[in-house]
Amino acid sequence: MRILIANDDGYLAPGLAALVEACRGLGELDVVAPEQNSSGTSNALTLHRPLSVRTAANGYRFIDGTPSDCVHVALTGLLPYKPDLVVSGINNGANMGDDTLYSGTVAAAMEGYLFGIPSIAFSLAERGWTHLDAAARVARALIEQVTLQSFPPSARGAWLLNVNVPDRQHAELHGLRITRLGRRHASEPVICQSNPRGEPIYWIGAAGDAREAGEGTDFHAVANGCVSVTPLQVDLTDHAGLPAWQEMLAARA
């Protein structure tokens, strides 16, 4: 098996090293990660300048771009083959609910999915890497399980999983749950400061607390010590709303 490994915290992040070690022995590994921390970049691609690819002393390749850039460049010219699996992470903090829209970790995996490759994004639900070893063990076990599994017809081909691991010792995890995305409250207000010239500058506020976090959501699973595994898709169409929009706009035509 050939596995492409990326992240959004940068090629020096402990979570990336832990994920690489978790994948050792599963196949041929290639690491292509951002040069700098690129958290919150979502699916952005760099189109206004060329990208540079360098190789670190440990063999990781890093790019002066976004997580999506890393996977896109790897799949469209850098690698001489198409990987069998793309994995991203292990992120320093949760990517649950609305976070998935902004997450560079999820975006890197999604880029693989868009190219027709099964992909998984891994995140440790609290910042600080306290129980990174437990998250790495979860990643290893899940990769082994899904790559050996015989999927039903509806799940064959490319698929995209978003995995969030509670920041606990491995023995304190309460299994795995298949979940849906919860929702957060709106973000906290921006933080206004002044630069040395006295001009106003703004920091994006903290993410909102969980708003929809009932049973079945990723928030609920993690809060109860379970590994949350959420199958994702890219189709943003409001299918339920299509008939109403068609009726309204047809009447105005």
mmCIF file of C-alpha atoms in Angstrom:
data_model
loop_
_atom_site.group_PDB
_atom_site.id
_atom_site.type_symbol
_atom_site.label_atom_id
_atom_site.label_comp_id
_atom_site.label_asym_id
_atom_site.label_seq_id
_atom_site.Cartn_x
_atom_site.Cartn_y
_atom_site.Cartn_z
ATOM 1 C CA MET A 1 0.000 0.000 0.000
ATOM 2 C CA ARG A 2 1.145 3.520 -0.788
ATOM 3 C CA ILE A 3 0.173 6.212 1.706
ATOM 4 C CA LEU A 4 0.469 9.984 1.314
ATOM 5 C CA ILE A 5 0.681 11.801 4.661
ATOM 6 C CA ALA A 6 -0.002 15.527 5.120
ATOM 7 C CA ASN A 7 -1.152 17.930 7.841
ATOM 8 C CA ASP A 8 -1.841 21.604 8.501
ATOM 9 C CA ASP A 9 0.346 22.227 11.566
ATOM 10 C CA GLY A 10 3.536 22.152 9.486
ATOM 11 C CA TYR A 11 6.184 19.552 8.744
ATOM 12 C CA LEU A 12 7.837 19.969 12.172
ATOM 13 C CA ALA A 13 4.633 19.282 14.141
ATOM 14 C CA PRO A 14 4.694 16.410 16.656
ATOM 15 C CA GLY A 15 1.335 15.213 15.353
ATOM 16 C CA LEU A 16 2.738 14.633 11.881
ATOM 17 C CA ALA A 17 5.685 12.643 13.237
ATOM 18 C CA ALA A 18 3.289 10.560 15.357
ATOM 19 C CA LEU A 19 1.083 9.797 12.351
ATOM 20 C CA VAL A 20 4.077 8.796 10.247
ATOM 21 C CA GLU A 21 5.246 6.409 12.966
ATOM 22 C CA ALA A 22 1.729 5.017 13.259
ATOM 23 C CA CYS A 23 1.816 4.184 9.543
ATOM 24 C CA ARG A 24 5.233 2.481 9.620
ATOM 25 C CA GLY A 25 5.066 -1.014 8.197
ATOM 26 C CA LEU A 26 1.724 -0.489 6.467
ATOM 27 C CA GLY A 27 3.289 0.316 3.127
ATOM 28 C CA GLU A 28 5.326 2.892 1.244
ATOM 29 C CA LEU A 29 5.056 6.305 2.907
ATOM 30 C CA ASP A 30 5.430 9.779 1.404
ATOM 31 C CA VAL A 31 5.157 12.898 3.538
ATOM 32 C CA VAL A 32 4.295 16.232 1.928
ATOM 33 C CA ALA A 33 3.375 18.923 4.453
ATOM 34 C CA PRO A 34 3.282 22.719 4.735
ATOM 35 C CA GLU A 35 6.429 24.580 5.680
ATOM 36 C CA GLN A 36 4.543 26.710 8.212
ATOM 37 C CA ASN A 37 1.512 26.197 10.422
ATOM 38 C CA SER A 38 -1.468 26.573 8.083
ATOM 39 C CA SER A 39 -4.370 25.999 10.448
ATOM 40 C CA GLY A 40 -7.663 27.516 9.319
ATOM 41 C CA THR A 41 -6.763 27.700 5.628
ATOM 42 C CA SER A 42 -9.605 25.397 4.595
ATOM 43 C CA ASN A 43 -9.372 24.237 0.948
ATOM 44 C CA ALA A 44 -7.328 27.181 -0.297
ATOM 45 C CA LEU A 45 -4.965 26.632 -3.230
ATOM 46 C CA THR A 46 -2.097 29.024 -3.956
ATOM 47 C CA LEU A 47 -2.668 30.379 -7.468
ATOM 48 C CA HIS A 48 -0.850 33.735 -7.469
ATOM 49 C CA ARG A 49 2.734 32.507 -7.096
ATOM 50 C CA PRO A 50 4.825 29.383 -7.706
ATOM 51 C CA LEU A 51 5.348 26.858 -4.925
ATOM 52 C CA SER A 52 8.694 25.525 -3.728
ATOM 53 C CA VAL A 53 9.207 21.928 -2.596
ATOM 54 C CA ARG A 54 12.097 21.146 -0.249
ATOM 55 C CA THR A 55 13.216 18.002 1.560
ATOM 56 C CA ALA A 56 13.950 17.978 5.286
ATOM 57 C CA ALA A 57 16.733 15.952 6.879
ATOM 58 C CA ASN A 58 14.235 13.263 7.910
ATOM 59 C CA GLY A 59 13.015 12.817 4.338
ATOM 60 C CA TYR A 60 9.756 14.739 4.705
ATOM 61 C CA ARG A 61 9.008 17.058 1.816
ATOM 62 C CA PHE A 62 7.570 20.451 2.675
ATOM 63 C CA ILE A 63 5.924 23.127 0.570
ATOM 64 C CA ASP A 64 5.581 26.862 1.151
ATOM 65 C CA GLY A 65 1.836 26.676 0.712
ATOM 66 C CA THR A 66 -1.406 25.348 2.154
ATOM 67 C CA PRO A 67 -2.356 21.791 3.143
ATOM 68 C CA SER A 68 -4.447 21.519 -0.028
ATOM 69 C CA ASP A 69 -1.431 22.694 -2.035
ATOM 70 C CA CYS A 70 0.636 19.881 -0.540
ATOM 71 C CA VAL A 71 -1.761 17.121 -1.521
ATOM 72 C CA HIS A 72 -2.610 18.705 -4.872
ATOM 73 C CA VAL A 73 1.038 19.077 -5.892
ATOM 74 C CA ALA A 74 1.825 15.561 -4.670
ATOM 75 C CA LEU A 75 -1.016 14.043 -6.693
ATOM 76 C CA THR A 76 -0.550 16.063 -9.868
ATOM 77 C CA GLY A 77 3.176 15.817 -10.468
ATOM 78 C CA LEU A 78 5.376 15.350 -7.421
ATOM 79 C CA LEU A 79 4.674 11.658 -6.848
ATOM 80 C CA PRO A 80 5.241 9.185 -9.685
ATOM 81 C CA TYR A 81 2.207 7.137 -8.637
ATOM 82 C CA LYS A 82 -1.334 7.510 -7.288
ATOM 83 C CA PRO A 83 -1.458 6.680 -3.558
ATOM 84 C CA ASP A 84 -3.895 4.129 -2.208
ATOM 85 C CA LEU A 85 -4.671 6.277 0.842
ATOM 86 C CA VAL A 86 -4.266 9.894 1.964
ATOM 87 C CA VAL A 87 -4.071 10.606 5.699
ATOM 88 C CA SER A 88 -3.845 14.008 7.367
ATOM 89 C CA GLY A 89 -2.911 15.052 10.915
ATOM 90 C CA ILE A 90 -2.669 14.357 13.719
ATOM 91 C CA ASN A 91 -4.073 17.847 14.304
ATOM 92 C CA ASN A 92 -3.332 19.835 17.447
ATOM 93 C CA GLY A 93 -6.954 20.344 18.489
ATOM 94 C CA ALA A 94 -10.439 19.228 17.512
ATOM 95 C CA ASN A 95 -12.028 19.468 14.079
ATOM 96 C CA MET A 96 -15.682 18.885 14.879
ATOM 97 C CA GLY A 97 -18.924 20.400 13.670
ATOM 98 C CA ASP A 98 -18.448 23.680 11.805
ATOM 99 C CA ASP A 99 -14.666 23.371 12.275
ATOM 100 C CA THR A 100 -14.557 21.098 9.242
ATOM 101 C CA LEU A 101 -15.369 24.051 6.960
ATOM 102 C CA TYR A 102 -12.230 25.898 8.061
ATOM 103 C CA SER A 103 -9.863 23.049 8.870
ATOM 104 C CA GLY A 104 -6.668 22.631 6.896
ATOM 105 C CA THR A 105 -6.369 19.107 8.293
ATOM 106 C CA VAL A 106 -9.731 18.108 6.826
ATOM 107 C CA ALA A 107 -8.958 20.029 3.626
ATOM 108 C CA ALA A 108 -5.792 18.022 3.005
ATOM 109 C CA ALA A 109 -7.751 14.784 3.286
ATOM 110 C CA MET A 110 -10.570 16.229 1.195
ATOM 111 C CA GLU A 111 -8.117 17.036 -1.595
ATOM 112 C CA GLY A 112 -7.229 13.358 -1.756
ATOM 113 C CA TYR A 113 -10.923 12.464 -1.782
ATOM 114 C CA LEU A 114 -11.537 14.879 -4.684
ATOM 115 C CA PHE A 115 -8.907 12.961 -6.641
ATOM 116 C CA GLY A 116 -10.741 9.702 -5.997
ATOM 117 C CA ILE A 117 -8.520 8.417 -3.190
ATOM 118 C CA PRO A 118 -9.813 7.142 0.185
ATOM 119 C CA SER A 119 -8.776 9.720 2.774
ATOM 120 C CA ILE A 120 -8.810 10.198 6.545
ATOM 121 C CA ALA A 121 -8.289 13.306 8.703
ATOM 122 C CA PHE A 122 -7.135 12.713 12.297
ATOM 123 C CA SER A 123 -7.370 15.238 15.135
ATOM 124 C CA LEU A 124 -6.610 15.159 18.861
ATOM 125 C CA ALA A 125 -9.553 16.883 20.518
ATOM 126 C CA GLU A 126 -7.541 19.072 22.903
ATOM 127 C CA ARG A 127 -4.548 21.219 22.098
ATOM 128 C CA GLY A 128 -1.140 20.428 23.573
ATOM 129 C CA TRP A 129 -0.422 16.832 22.471
ATOM 130 C CA THR A 130 -0.917 15.445 25.992
ATOM 131 C CA HIS A 131 -2.046 11.988 24.827
ATOM 132 C CA LEU A 132 -0.714 12.043 21.280
ATOM 133 C CA ASP A 133 0.468 8.457 21.661
ATOM 134 C CA ALA A 134 -3.126 7.311 22.216
ATOM 135 C CA ALA A 135 -4.312 9.175 19.118
ATOM 136 C CA ALA A 136 -1.531 7.551 17.099
ATOM 137 C CA ARG A 137 -2.615 4.090 18.282
ATOM 138 C CA VAL A 138 -6.181 4.885 17.239
ATOM 139 C CA ALA A 139 -4.957 6.068 13.840
ATOM 140 C CA ARG A 140 -2.969 2.892 13.271
ATOM 141 C CA ALA A 141 -5.847 0.611 14.244
ATOM 142 C CA LEU A 142 -8.382 2.485 12.129
ATOM 143 C CA ILE A 143 -6.149 2.562 9.047
ATOM 144 C CA GLU A 144 -5.556 -1.164 9.374
ATOM 145 C CA GLN A 145 -9.260 -1.822 9.783
ATOM 146 C CA VAL A 146 -10.547 0.268 6.873
ATOM 147 C CA THR A 147 -7.878 -0.873 4.430
ATOM 148 C CA LEU A 148 -8.599 -4.540 5.112
ATOM 149 C CA GLN A 149 -12.375 -4.149 5.125
ATOM 150 C CA SER A 150 -14.727 -5.269 2.346
ATOM 151 C CA PHE A 151 -16.994 -2.257 1.881
ATOM 152 C CA PRO A 152 -20.646 -2.384 0.798
ATOM 153 C CA PRO A 153 -21.356 -1.135 -2.744
ATOM 154 C CA SER A 154 -22.461 2.308 -1.519
ATOM 155 C CA ALA A 155 -19.083 2.934 0.138
ATOM 156 C CA ARG A 156 -16.747 1.511 -2.490
ATOM 157 C CA GLY A 157 -14.307 3.788 -4.230
ATOM 158 C CA ALA A 158 -13.243 7.039 -2.585
ATOM 159 C CA TRP A 159 -14.467 7.944 0.878
ATOM 160 C CA LEU A 160 -13.596 10.631 3.411
ATOM 161 C CA LEU A 161 -13.488 10.169 7.193
ATOM 162 C CA ASN A 162 -13.072 12.850 9.842
ATOM 163 C CA VAL A 163 -11.703 11.329 13.067
ATOM 164 C CA ASN A 164 -11.510 13.108 16.428
ATOM 165 C CA VAL A 165 -9.808 11.370 19.357
ATOM 166 C CA PRO A 166 -10.478 12.438 22.975
ATOM 167 C CA ASP A 167 -7.337 13.618 24.737
ATOM 168 C CA ARG A 168 -7.174 10.644 27.098
ATOM 169 C CA GLN A 169 -4.932 7.713 27.776
ATOM 170 C CA HIS A 170 -5.665 4.864 25.398
ATOM 171 C CA ALA A 171 -7.048 2.691 28.205
ATOM 172 C CA GLU A 172 -9.567 5.433 29.048
ATOM 173 C CA LEU A 173 -11.086 5.607 25.558
ATOM 174 C CA HIS A 174 -14.568 4.102 25.319
ATOM 175 C CA GLY A 175 -14.490 2.719 21.829
ATOM 176 C CA LEU A 176 -15.455 4.223 18.508
ATOM 177 C CA ARG A 177 -18.697 5.797 17.326
ATOM 178 C CA ILE A 178 -19.874 6.652 13.827
ATOM 179 C CA THR A 179 -21.181 10.194 14.141
ATOM 180 C CA ARG A 180 -22.624 13.153 12.295
ATOM 181 C CA LEU A 181 -21.298 16.690 12.517
ATOM 182 C CA GLY A 182 -22.616 18.817 15.345
ATOM 183 C CA ARG A 183 -22.933 22.598 15.174
ATOM 184 C CA ARG A 184 -21.261 25.435 17.038
ATOM 185 C CA HIS A 185 -22.572 28.773 18.185
ATOM 186 C CA ALA A 186 -21.259 31.740 16.235
ATOM 187 C CA SER A 187 -17.625 32.624 16.838
ATOM 188 C CA GLU A 188 -16.643 35.019 19.594
ATOM 189 C CA PRO A 189 -16.224 38.690 18.547
ATOM 190 C CA VAL A 190 -12.965 39.802 16.968
ATOM 191 C CA ILE A 191 -10.291 41.128 19.307
ATOM 192 C CA CYS A 192 -9.346 44.684 18.411
ATOM 193 C CA GLN A 193 -5.857 45.964 19.227
ATOM 194 C CA SER A 194 -3.533 48.656 17.922
ATOM 195 C CA ASN A 195 -0.295 48.196 16.041
ATOM 196 C CA PRO A 196 2.836 50.241 16.957
ATOM 197 C CA ARG A 197 1.584 53.048 14.686
ATOM 198 C CA GLY A 198 -1.696 53.248 16.564
ATOM 199 C CA GLU A 199 -3.697 51.738 13.717
ATOM 200 C CA PRO A 200 -6.434 49.214 14.567
ATOM 201 C CA ILE A 201 -5.736 45.513 13.969
ATOM 202 C CA TYR A 202 -8.086 42.598 14.459
ATOM 203 C CA TRP A 203 -7.647 39.017 15.645
ATOM 204 C CA ILE A 204 -10.295 36.467 14.713
ATOM 205 C CA GLY A 205 -12.218 35.486 17.838
ATOM 206 C CA ALA A 206 -12.340 32.042 19.385
ATOM 207 C CA ALA A 207 -14.646 29.385 17.985
ATOM 208 C CA GLY A 208 -18.104 29.265 19.517
ATOM 209 C CA ASP A 209 -19.139 26.604 22.007
ATOM 210 C CA ALA A 210 -21.040 23.546 20.854
ATOM 211 C CA ARG A 211 -24.677 24.354 20.070
ATOM 212 C CA GLU A 212 -25.915 21.073 18.603
ATOM 213 C CA ALA A 213 -24.082 18.418 20.566
ATOM 214 C CA GLY A 214 -26.677 15.745 21.259
ATOM 215 C CA GLU A 215 -26.304 12.002 20.995
ATOM 216 C CA GLY A 216 -25.061 10.966 17.590
ATOM 217 C CA THR A 217 -22.878 14.033 17.061
ATOM 218 C CA ASP A 218 -19.106 14.202 17.059
ATOM 219 C CA PHE A 219 -19.206 16.571 20.059
ATOM 220 C CA HIS A 220 -21.240 14.090 22.102
ATOM 221 C CA ALA A 221 -18.981 11.147 21.265
ATOM 222 C CA VAL A 222 -15.768 12.937 22.216
ATOM 223 C CA ALA A 223 -17.290 14.387 25.395
ATOM 224 C CA ASN A 224 -18.120 10.828 26.433
ATOM 225 C CA GLY A 225 -14.624 9.526 25.778
ATOM 226 C CA CYS A 226 -15.337 7.893 22.419
ATOM 227 C CA VAL A 227 -13.406 8.249 19.192
ATOM 228 C CA SER A 228 -15.651 10.082 16.727
ATOM 229 C CA VAL A 229 -15.575 8.906 13.086
ATOM 230 C CA THR A 230 -17.665 11.039 10.735
ATOM 231 C CA PRO A 231 -18.035 10.099 7.055
ATOM 232 C CA LEU A 232 -17.989 13.328 5.022
ATOM 233 C CA GLN A 233 -19.095 14.329 1.552
ATOM 234 C CA VAL A 234 -18.424 17.388 -0.578
ATOM 235 C CA ASP A 235 -21.868 18.024 -2.099
ATOM 236 C CA LEU A 236 -23.102 21.302 -0.545
ATOM 237 C CA THR A 237 -26.348 21.359 -2.502
ATOM 238 C CA ASP A 238 -29.497 22.021 -0.465
ATOM 239 C CA HIS A 239 -31.365 19.117 -2.039
ATOM 240 C CA ALA A 240 -34.390 19.502 0.240
ATOM 241 C CA GLY A 241 -34.710 23.146 -0.767
ATOM 242 C CA LEU A 242 -34.413 22.647 -4.540
ATOM 243 C CA PRO A 243 -38.177 22.278 -5.247
ATOM 244 C CA ALA A 244 -39.036 25.452 -3.307
ATOM 245 C CA TRP A 245 -36.381 27.492 -5.111
ATOM 246 C CA GLN A 246 -37.464 26.117 -8.480
ATOM 247 C CA GLU A 247 -41.091 27.021 -7.767
ATOM 248 C CA MET A 248 -40.263 30.508 -6.482
ATOM 249 C CA LEU A 249 -37.930 31.470 -9.318
ATOM 250 C CA ALA A 250 -40.102 29.883 -12.012
ATOM 251 C CA ALA A 251 -42.966 32.082 -10.857
ATOM 252 C CA ARG A 252 -40.775 35.162 -11.307
ATOM 253 C CA ALA A 253 -39.446 34.173 -14.742
#
